[in-house]
C-alpha positions as CSV (number, residue, x, y, z in Angstrom):
1,M,-4.0,1.0,19.6
2,F,-1.7,1.2,16.7
3,K,2.0,1.8,15.9
4,P,3.5,3.2,12.7
5,K,6.3,1.3,11.0
6,T,8.5,2.0,8.0
7,L,9.6,-0.9,5.8
8,H,12.6,-0.7,3.4
9,F,12.7,-2.2,-0.1
10,R,15.6,-4.5,-1.0
11,Q,15.7,-2.7,-4.3
12,P,13.7,0.3,-5.6
13,A,10.2,-0.8,-6.8
14,G,9.3,1.1,-10.0
15,T,5.6,1.8,-10.7
16,S,3.8,4.2,-13.0
17,R,3.5,6.6,-10.0
18,G,7.2,6.7,-9.2
19,V,9.7,4.6,-7.4
20,Y,9.3,3.3,-3.9
21,T,12.3,2.8,-1.6
22,E,10.4,2.6,1.6
23,R,6.8,1.8,2.7
24,K,5.0,3.3,5.7
25,I,2.4,1.1,7.4
26,W,0.4,1.2,10.6
27,L,0.1,-1.9,12.8
28,V,-3.2,-2.1,14.7
29,Y,-3.7,-4.2,17.9
30,I,-6.9,-5.7,19.3
31,R,-7.0,-7.3,22.8
32,D,-9.7,-9.6,24.0
33,I,-10.9,-8.1,27.3
34,N,-12.1,-11.5,28.4
35,N,-8.8,-13.2,27.6
36,P,-6.0,-10.6,27.7
37,T,-3.5,-13.0,26.3
38,H,-5.3,-13.0,23.0
39,V,-3.9,-10.1,21.0
40,G,-4.7,-9.6,17.3
41,V,-2.5,-7.7,14.9
42,G,-3.5,-6.2,11.5
43,E,-1.8,-4.0,8.9
44,C,-3.1,-0.7,7.6
45,A,-1.1,0.1,4.5
46,P,-2.5,2.9,2.2
47,L,-0.5,3.4,-1.0
48,P,0.6,7.0,-1.5
49,N,-1.3,8.9,-4.3
50,L,-3.4,5.8,-5.0
51,S,-5.5,4.7,-2.0
52,C,-8.7,6.6,-1.5
53,D,-7.8,6.8,2.2
54,D,-4.3,8.2,1.7
55,L,-5.2,11.2,3.8
56,P,-3.1,13.8,5.7
57,D,-5.0,13.1,8.9
58,Y,-4.8,9.3,8.5
59,E,-3.7,8.7,12.1
60,D,-6.6,10.8,13.5
61,I,-9.1,8.9,11.4
62,L,-7.5,5.6,12.4
63,I,-7.9,6.5,16.0
64,D,-11.7,7.0,15.4
65,A,-11.8,3.7,13.5
66,C,-10.1,1.8,16.3
67,N,-12.6,3.3,18.8
68,I,-15.5,2.2,16.7
69,V,-14.3,-1.4,16.6
70,S,-13.5,-1.3,20.3
71,R,-17.0,-0.1,21.1
72,T,-18.9,-2.4,18.8
73,G,-16.7,-5.5,18.7
74,H,-17.0,-5.9,14.9
75,T,-16.0,-4.2,11.6
76,D,-19.3,-4.6,9.6
77,I,-19.9,-0.9,9.9
78,D,-20.8,1.5,7.1
79,E,-18.6,4.3,8.7
80,L,-15.5,2.2,7.8
81,R,-16.3,1.8,4.1
82,P,-14.5,5.0,3.0
83,Y,-11.3,3.7,4.6
84,P,-10.4,0.4,3.0
85,S,-6.8,0.1,4.3
86,M,-8.0,0.7,7.8
87,L,-10.9,-1.7,7.5
88,F,-8.6,-4.4,6.2
89,G,-6.1,-4.0,9.0
90,L,-8.9,-4.0,11.6
91,E,-10.6,-7.1,10.0
92,T,-7.2,-8.9,10.1
93,A,-6.6,-8.0,13.7
94,L,-10.0,-9.1,14.8
95,L,-9.7,-12.4,13.1
96,H,-6.2,-12.9,14.5
97,C,-7.5,-12.2,18.0
98,Q,-10.6,-14.4,17.7
99,R,-8.7,-17.4,16.3
100,G,-5.5,-17.0,18.3
101,S,-3.6,-17.9,15.2
102,W,-2.4,-16.6,11.8
103,Q,-4.6,-19.3,10.3
104,L,-7.4,-16.8,9.7
105,F,-9.7,-19.2,7.9
106,D,-9.8,-23.0,7.9
107,T,-8.5,-23.9,4.4
108,P,-5.9,-26.3,3.0
109,F,-3.7,-23.3,2.5
110,S,-4.0,-22.1,6.0
111,R,-3.3,-25.6,7.3
112,G,-0.1,-25.7,5.2
113,E,-1.4,-28.5,3.0
114,E,-1.7,-26.6,-0.3
115,G,0.0,-23.7,-2.0
116,I,-1.6,-20.9,-4.0
117,P,-0.2,-20.4,-7.5
118,I,1.2,-16.9,-8.1
119,N,2.5,-14.9,-11.0
120,G,6.1,-13.7,-11.3
121,L,6.0,-9.9,-11.2
122,I,8.4,-7.9,-13.4
123,W,8.8,-4.3,-12.1
124,M,9.2,-1.4,-14.4
125,G,12.7,-0.4,-15.4
126,S,14.9,0.0,-18.4
127,F,14.8,-2.5,-21.2
128,E,17.9,-4.3,-19.8
129,E,16.6,-4.3,-16.3
130,M,13.3,-5.8,-17.3
131,N,14.9,-8.3,-19.6
132,K,17.1,-9.6,-16.7
133,R,14.1,-9.8,-14.4
134,I,12.2,-11.8,-16.9
135,E,15.1,-14.2,-17.4
136,D,15.3,-14.6,-13.6
137,K,11.6,-15.4,-13.2
138,L,11.7,-17.9,-16.0
139,A,14.8,-19.5,-14.6
140,Q,12.9,-19.8,-11.2
141,G,10.2,-21.8,-13.0
142,F,7.4,-19.2,-13.1
143,R,4.9,-20.0,-15.8
144,C,2.8,-16.9,-15.3
145,I,4.6,-13.6,-15.8
146,K,3.2,-10.2,-15.2
147,L,4.9,-7.2,-16.7
148,K,4.3,-3.6,-15.6
149,I,4.4,-1.6,-18.8
150,G,4.2,2.1,-19.7
151,A,7.6,3.1,-18.3
152,I,9.8,2.6,-21.4
153,D,9.2,3.0,-25.1
154,F,6.2,0.9,-26.2
155,D,8.2,-0.8,-29.0
156,N,10.7,-1.9,-26.5
157,E,8.0,-3.4,-24.3
158,L,6.7,-5.3,-27.4
159,A,10.2,-6.5,-28.0
160,L,10.3,-8.0,-24.5
161,L,7.1,-9.8,-25.1
162,K,8.2,-11.0,-28.5
163,K,11.4,-12.4,-26.9
164,I,9.4,-14.4,-24.4
165,R,6.9,-15.7,-27.0
166,S,9.8,-16.8,-29.3
167,R,10.8,-19.2,-26.6
168,F,7.6,-20.1,-24.8
169,G,4.1,-20.5,-26.2
170,K,0.9,-19.5,-24.4
171,E,0.5,-23.1,-23.2
172,T,3.8,-22.9,-21.4
173,V,4.0,-19.3,-20.1
174,E,1.0,-17.1,-19.4
175,L,1.6,-13.4,-20.0
176,R,-0.2,-10.7,-18.2
177,V,0.5,-6.9,-18.5
178,D,-0.4,-4.0,-16.3
179,A,-0.5,-0.6,-17.9
180,N,-1.6,1.3,-14.8
181,G,-3.7,3.6,-16.9
182,A,-0.7,4.6,-19.1
183,F,-2.5,4.5,-22.5
184,A,-4.4,7.5,-24.0
185,P,-8.0,6.6,-24.9
186,E,-7.5,7.6,-28.5
187,D,-4.7,5.1,-29.2
188,A,-5.4,2.5,-26.6
189,L,-7.2,0.1,-29.0
190,S,-4.3,0.1,-31.5
191,K,-1.9,-0.7,-28.6
192,L,-4.2,-3.5,-27.5
193,E,-4.1,-4.9,-31.0
194,A,-0.3,-4.8,-31.0
195,L,-0.2,-6.6,-27.7
196,S,-2.7,-9.2,-28.8
197,Q,-0.3,-10.8,-31.3
198,F,1.6,-12.2,-28.3
199,D,-1.3,-14.2,-26.8
200,I,-1.6,-12.0,-23.7
201,H,-3.9,-13.4,-21.0
202,S,-5.1,-10.0,-19.9
203,I,-4.1,-6.3,-19.5
204,E,-4.8,-4.4,-16.4
205,Q,-6.2,-0.9,-16.5
206,P,-5.2,0.2,-20.0
207,I,-6.5,3.8,-19.6
208,R,-6.7,6.1,-16.6
209,A,-9.5,5.3,-14.1
210,G,-12.8,7.3,-14.2
211,Q,-13.4,7.2,-17.9
212,W,-16.2,4.7,-17.8
213,K,-17.5,5.4,-21.3
214,E,-14.1,5.0,-22.9
215,M,-13.3,1.9,-20.8
216,A,-16.7,0.4,-21.7
217,R,-15.9,1.0,-25.4
218,L,-12.5,-0.7,-25.0
219,C,-14.0,-3.7,-23.2
220,R,-16.5,-4.2,-26.1
221,H,-13.9,-4.0,-28.9
222,T,-10.7,-5.3,-27.2
223,P,-8.8,-8.1,-28.9
224,L,-7.6,-9.3,-25.5
225,P,-9.2,-9.4,-22.1
226,I,-9.2,-6.3,-19.9
227,A,-9.0,-6.4,-16.1
228,L,-10.0,-3.5,-13.9
229,D,-7.9,-2.5,-10.9
230,E,-7.6,1.2,-10.2
231,E,-11.1,1.6,-11.6
232,L,-12.5,0.0,-8.5
233,I,-10.8,2.3,-6.0
234,G,-13.2,4.5,-4.1
235,I,-16.3,2.6,-5.2
236,K,-17.8,1.8,-1.8
237,K,-21.5,1.0,-1.9
238,P,-22.8,-2.3,-3.4
239,Q,-25.2,-0.5,-5.7
240,D,-22.3,1.6,-7.1
241,K,-20.2,-1.6,-7.7
242,S,-23.1,-3.1,-9.6
243,E,-23.4,0.1,-11.7
244,L,-19.7,0.1,-12.6
245,L,-19.7,-3.6,-13.6
246,D,-22.9,-3.2,-15.6
247,T,-21.6,-0.1,-17.4
248,I,-18.1,-1.2,-18.3
249,S,-18.6,-5.0,-18.4
250,P,-14.9,-5.9,-18.1
251,Q,-13.6,-9.4,-18.7
252,Y,-11.8,-9.5,-15.2
253,I,-11.5,-7.5,-12.0
254,I,-8.5,-7.6,-9.7
255,L,-9.0,-7.1,-6.0
256,K,-6.5,-5.6,-3.5
257,P,-8.2,-5.8,-0.1
258,S,-6.4,-2.7,1.3
259,L,-7.6,-0.7,-1.8
260,H,-10.9,-2.2,-2.6
261,G,-12.9,-2.3,0.6
262,G,-11.1,-4.7,2.9
263,M,-12.1,-8.3,3.2
264,K,-15.8,-7.5,3.1
265,G,-15.5,-5.2,0.1
266,T,-13.4,-7.8,-1.8
267,R,-16.1,-10.5,-1.2
268,E,-18.8,-8.0,-2.5
269,W,-16.9,-7.3,-5.7
270,I,-16.3,-11.0,-6.4
271,D,-19.9,-11.9,-5.7
272,Q,-21.1,-9.2,-8.0
273,A,-18.6,-10.2,-10.7
274,N,-19.6,-13.9,-10.5
275,K,-23.2,-13.0,-11.1
276,R,-22.1,-11.4,-14.4
277,N,-19.6,-14.1,-15.4
278,I,-16.7,-11.7,-14.9
279,G,-13.5,-13.4,-13.8
280,S,-11.4,-12.2,-10.9
281,W,-8.2,-12.8,-8.9
282,I,-6.7,-11.3,-5.7
283,T,-3.4,-9.5,-5.3
284,S,-1.4,-7.9,-2.6
285,A,-0.4,-4.2,-2.6
286,L,3.1,-4.1,-1.1
287,E,2.1,-5.2,2.4
288,S,4.3,-6.8,5.0
289,N,3.9,-10.5,5.9
290,I,1.0,-9.6,8.1
291,G,-1.0,-8.2,5.2
292,L,0.2,-10.8,2.8
293,N,-0.8,-13.7,5.0
294,A,-4.3,-12.2,5.5
295,I,-4.7,-11.7,1.7
296,A,-3.6,-15.2,1.0
297,N,-5.9,-16.6,3.6
298,L,-8.8,-14.6,2.1
299,A,-8.0,-15.8,-1.4
300,A,-7.9,-19.4,-0.3
301,D,-11.3,-19.0,1.5
302,I,-13.0,-17.3,-1.4
303,Y,-11.7,-19.5,-4.3
304,G,-11.7,-22.8,-2.4
305,P,-9.3,-25.7,-2.5
306,G,-7.3,-26.4,-5.7
307,I,-6.9,-22.8,-6.9
308,T,-5.5,-22.9,-10.5
309,M,-5.7,-19.2,-11.4
310,P,-2.4,-17.5,-10.4
311,Q,-2.9,-14.9,-7.8
312,G,-0.7,-11.8,-7.2
313,L,0.8,-12.8,-3.9
314,G,4.6,-12.8,-4.7
315,T,5.6,-9.6,-2.9
316,G,6.6,-11.0,0.5
317,A,10.4,-10.9,-0.1
318,L,10.5,-7.2,-1.1
319,F,11.6,-5.8,2.2
320,T,14.9,-6.0,4.2
321,D,13.0,-5.7,7.5
322,N,9.8,-7.6,6.9
323,I,7.8,-8.7,9.9
324,E,8.2,-12.3,11.1
325,L,5.0,-14.1,12.1
326,D,5.0,-16.4,15.1
327,G,4.3,-20.0,14.1
328,C,3.8,-19.0,10.4
329,K,6.3,-18.7,7.6
330,L,5.3,-17.7,4.1
331,Q,7.5,-19.1,1.4
332,I,7.4,-19.5,-2.4
333,V,7.7,-23.2,-3.3
334,D,7.5,-24.3,-6.9
335,C,5.9,-20.9,-7.8
336,K,3.2,-21.3,-5.2
337,L,2.9,-19.3,-2.0
338,M,3.0,-21.8,0.9
339,R,2.3,-21.5,4.6
340,I,5.1,-23.4,6.3
């Protein structure tokens, strides 16, 4: 069974696709027929106008997906590949039910022994708003800052980066930027060159997804590493994932399980990337604590103990009405996500 729920943002979240004030999710429930006290909960959270399974008949398809898992007892089913947000929610619910705990994998993170380093996310806004958010994150001690760019004048965005670099070198503060496909192919390279003077760690999705030839050209000639994000959405089969990575050859890929194939699809992407010496990290996509906990557990299981690469897992405090997890509290301590 499932239940829809609407979450409300503490403050509007600006993205290249508009401003979010609320977030609709579906909670799926799985009960162990042999032990009815064991109930697993997962979160299905497609992003409007972005997820490949953001569909008008989402609930009807989710009913069918739940019936498939109820009938088979597992989620390793090709019929679920086209619906990554549903697959991720069902994978989470099944693991939660099987383990009887929010400790979905046995790792130092899930046992509360070790935190996962995260980046400080700067949402889109005016120059003044973004400047204040940057100051707040730096004051909190974040040493990896990710700025969403493309919403204000490019020169103003460069000015924000210059201001950070005038105070902190790359050894002290790592800078990442996310263009969300905002650059035009014809001037993307010149913008990458302008950004590179500030020792940027990487830029996510500089041009719109689907332009493989242009993206491959950028990845060959870029002065700073390029990370693919939206480009991976809707690529479902392992052979298609291989073709994309071989064609574009990015420096990094960024995985959001609810967008990129659930837990199984995320592992496939990372396995394929590792074979090609392509780096990766995992990030959340505006989920509640249920989804965030599952993503953090997955990251800890994939990358192992002692993660040093900051992950994108700092979105848990976005909502006024987030979901509390029994026996599990997620908290940011010293710029790391901890399971308390």
